CSV table of C-alpha atoms in Angstrom, one decimal:
chain,number,residue,atom,x,y,z
A,7,MET,CA,-2.2,-39.9,-19.8
A,8,THR,CA,-2.6,-43.7,-20.0
A,9,LEU,CA,0.4,-45.9,-19.4
A,10,LYS,CA,0.6,-49.0,-21.6
A,11,ASN,CA,2.5,-52.2,-20.9
A,12,SER,CA,4.8,-51.8,-23.9
A,13,PHE,CA,7.9,-50.2,-22.3
A,14,GLY,CA,10.5,-53.0,-23.0
A,15,GLU,CA,12.7,-54.3,-20.2
A,16,TYR,CA,11.1,-52.2,-17.4
A,17,SER,CA,7.8,-50.6,-16.8
A,18,PHE,CA,8.9,-48.6,-13.8
A,19,VAL,CA,12.2,-47.5,-12.3
A,20,SER,CA,12.1,-45.6,-9.1
A,21,LYS,CA,15.1,-43.2,-8.7
A,22,VAL,CA,16.4,-42.7,-5.3
A,23,ASP,CA,19.1,-40.0,-4.6
A,24,VAL,CA,21.9,-41.0,-2.3
A,25,THR,CA,25.0,-39.3,-1.0
A,26,ASN,CA,27.2,-42.4,-0.7
A,27,LEU,CA,26.6,-44.7,-3.6
A,28,GLU,CA,28.7,-47.7,-2.4
A,29,ALA,CA,27.3,-47.6,1.1
A,30,SER,CA,23.8,-47.3,-0.3
A,31,VAL,CA,24.4,-50.2,-2.7
A,32,GLU,CA,25.3,-52.4,0.3
A,33,TRP,CA,22.3,-51.2,2.3
A,34,TYR,CA,19.8,-52.0,-0.5
A,35,LYS,CA,21.4,-55.4,-1.1
A,36,ASP,CA,21.8,-56.4,2.6
A,37,LYS,CA,18.7,-54.9,4.2
A,38,LEU,CA,16.2,-55.3,1.3
A,39,GLY,CA,17.5,-58.2,-0.6
A,40,LEU,CA,17.5,-56.3,-3.9
A,41,VAL,CA,19.5,-57.8,-6.8
A,42,PRO,CA,22.2,-55.5,-8.4
A,43,GLU,CA,22.1,-55.3,-12.2
A,44,SER,CA,25.7,-54.8,-13.3
A,45,LYS,CA,24.9,-53.8,-16.9
A,46,TYR,CA,23.6,-50.5,-15.4
A,47,ASP,CA,26.6,-49.7,-13.2
A,48,THR,CA,28.0,-46.3,-13.8
A,49,PRO,CA,30.1,-44.0,-11.5
A,50,ASN,CA,26.8,-42.2,-10.5
A,51,TRP,CA,24.1,-44.9,-10.9
A,52,ARG,CA,23.4,-48.4,-9.7
A,53,GLN,CA,20.2,-50.2,-10.5
A,54,PHE,CA,18.5,-53.1,-8.7
A,55,SER,CA,15.7,-55.6,-9.6
A,56,ILE,CA,13.4,-57.0,-7.1
A,57,PRO,CA,13.3,-60.9,-6.9
A,58,ASP,CA,10.1,-62.3,-8.3
A,59,ILE,CA,8.8,-58.9,-9.5
A,60,GLY,CA,9.3,-58.3,-13.2
A,61,ARG,CA,9.7,-55.0,-15.0
A,62,PHE,CA,10.3,-52.9,-11.9
A,63,ALA,CA,13.6,-51.5,-10.7
A,64,ILE,CA,15.1,-49.2,-8.2
A,65,GLY,CA,18.0,-46.9,-9.3
A,66,LEU,CA,20.3,-45.3,-6.9
A,67,ASN,CA,21.5,-41.9,-8.1
A,68,LEU,CA,24.6,-40.3,-6.6
A,69,SER,CA,23.8,-36.7,-5.6
A,70,ASN,CA,25.7,-34.0,-3.7
A,71,SER,CA,22.6,-33.5,-1.5
A,72,VAL,CA,19.5,-35.4,-0.8
A,73,LYS,CA,16.2,-33.7,-0.2
A,74,THR,CA,13.6,-35.8,1.4
A,75,GLY,CA,10.2,-35.3,-0.1
A,76,SER,CA,6.7,-36.5,0.1
A,77,ALA,CA,7.1,-39.3,-2.5
A,78,VAL,CA,7.5,-42.8,-1.0
A,79,SER,CA,8.5,-45.9,-2.9
A,80,THR,CA,6.4,-48.7,-1.4
A,81,PHE,CA,6.9,-52.4,-1.4
A,82,VAL,CA,3.6,-54.3,-1.5
A,83,VAL,CA,3.9,-57.4,0.7
A,84,ASP,CA,1.6,-60.3,1.6
A,85,ASN,CA,2.4,-60.1,5.3
A,86,ILE,CA,3.3,-56.6,6.6
A,87,VAL,CA,3.9,-57.9,10.2
A,88,ALA,CA,6.5,-60.4,9.0
A,89,ALA,CA,8.1,-58.0,6.5
A,90,ARG,CA,8.3,-55.3,9.2
A,91,GLN,CA,9.8,-57.7,11.7
A,92,ASN,CA,12.4,-58.8,9.1
A,93,LEU,CA,13.6,-55.2,8.6
A,94,ILE,CA,13.7,-54.6,12.3
A,95,GLU,CA,15.9,-57.8,12.8
A,96,LYS,CA,18.3,-56.3,10.2
A,97,GLY,CA,18.6,-53.1,12.2
A,98,VAL,CA,16.2,-50.9,10.2
A,99,GLU,CA,14.0,-48.5,12.2
A,100,VAL,CA,10.5,-49.1,11.0
A,101,GLY,CA,7.4,-47.1,11.9
A,102,PRO,CA,4.2,-48.7,13.3
A,103,ILE,CA,1.7,-50.4,11.1
A,104,THR,CA,-1.2,-48.1,10.3
A,105,ASP,CA,-4.6,-49.0,8.9
A,106,VAL,CA,-5.2,-46.2,6.3
A,107,GLY,CA,-8.7,-47.4,5.4
A,108,HIS,CA,-10.3,-50.1,3.2
A,109,GLY,CA,-8.1,-52.7,4.8
A,110,VAL,CA,-4.8,-51.2,3.5
A,111,GLN,CA,-2.0,-51.2,6.1
A,112,LEU,CA,1.2,-49.1,5.8
A,113,SER,CA,4.5,-48.8,7.6
A,114,VAL,CA,7.3,-46.5,6.7
A,115,PHE,CA,11.0,-46.6,7.1
A,116,LYS,CA,14.1,-44.7,5.9
A,117,ASP,CA,17.2,-45.6,4.1
A,118,ILE,CA,20.6,-44.3,5.2
A,119,ASP,CA,20.0,-40.9,3.5
A,120,GLY,CA,16.6,-40.4,5.0
A,121,ASN,CA,14.6,-41.3,1.8
A,122,LEU,CA,11.2,-42.6,2.8
A,123,LEU,CA,10.3,-46.1,1.8
A,124,GLY,CA,7.2,-48.0,2.8
A,125,LEU,CA,5.6,-51.4,3.3
A,126,ARG,CA,2.0,-51.9,2.2
A,127,GLN,CA,-0.4,-54.8,2.7
A,128,ASN,CA,-3.6,-54.8,0.7
A,129,PRO,CA,-6.7,-56.5,2.0
């Protein structure tokens, strides 16, 4: 399957299951600086855009239970050290920076429901 850049408003929306929608909305706004998009507000869904990144969104989906899995939504950053430190200063527990080869560096952290998120710096 080949994805083409003709999807309309968004090319990619990452769904994240959460158990407390309002608390998660505040966490994603305050800790990550994501921008809520009110036109997508429903009792079970909130969607956020990421400043300066077009056609990508994260949607929070209210769920009775959250199962952590192996998928990790990753934020690509120019300076992983600074991005990691910024999260730590906001009270987020962030794992160590790991070089995974070819100059790619990763660090993972969790939201309030245990969903894995990551920081990635490319060479």
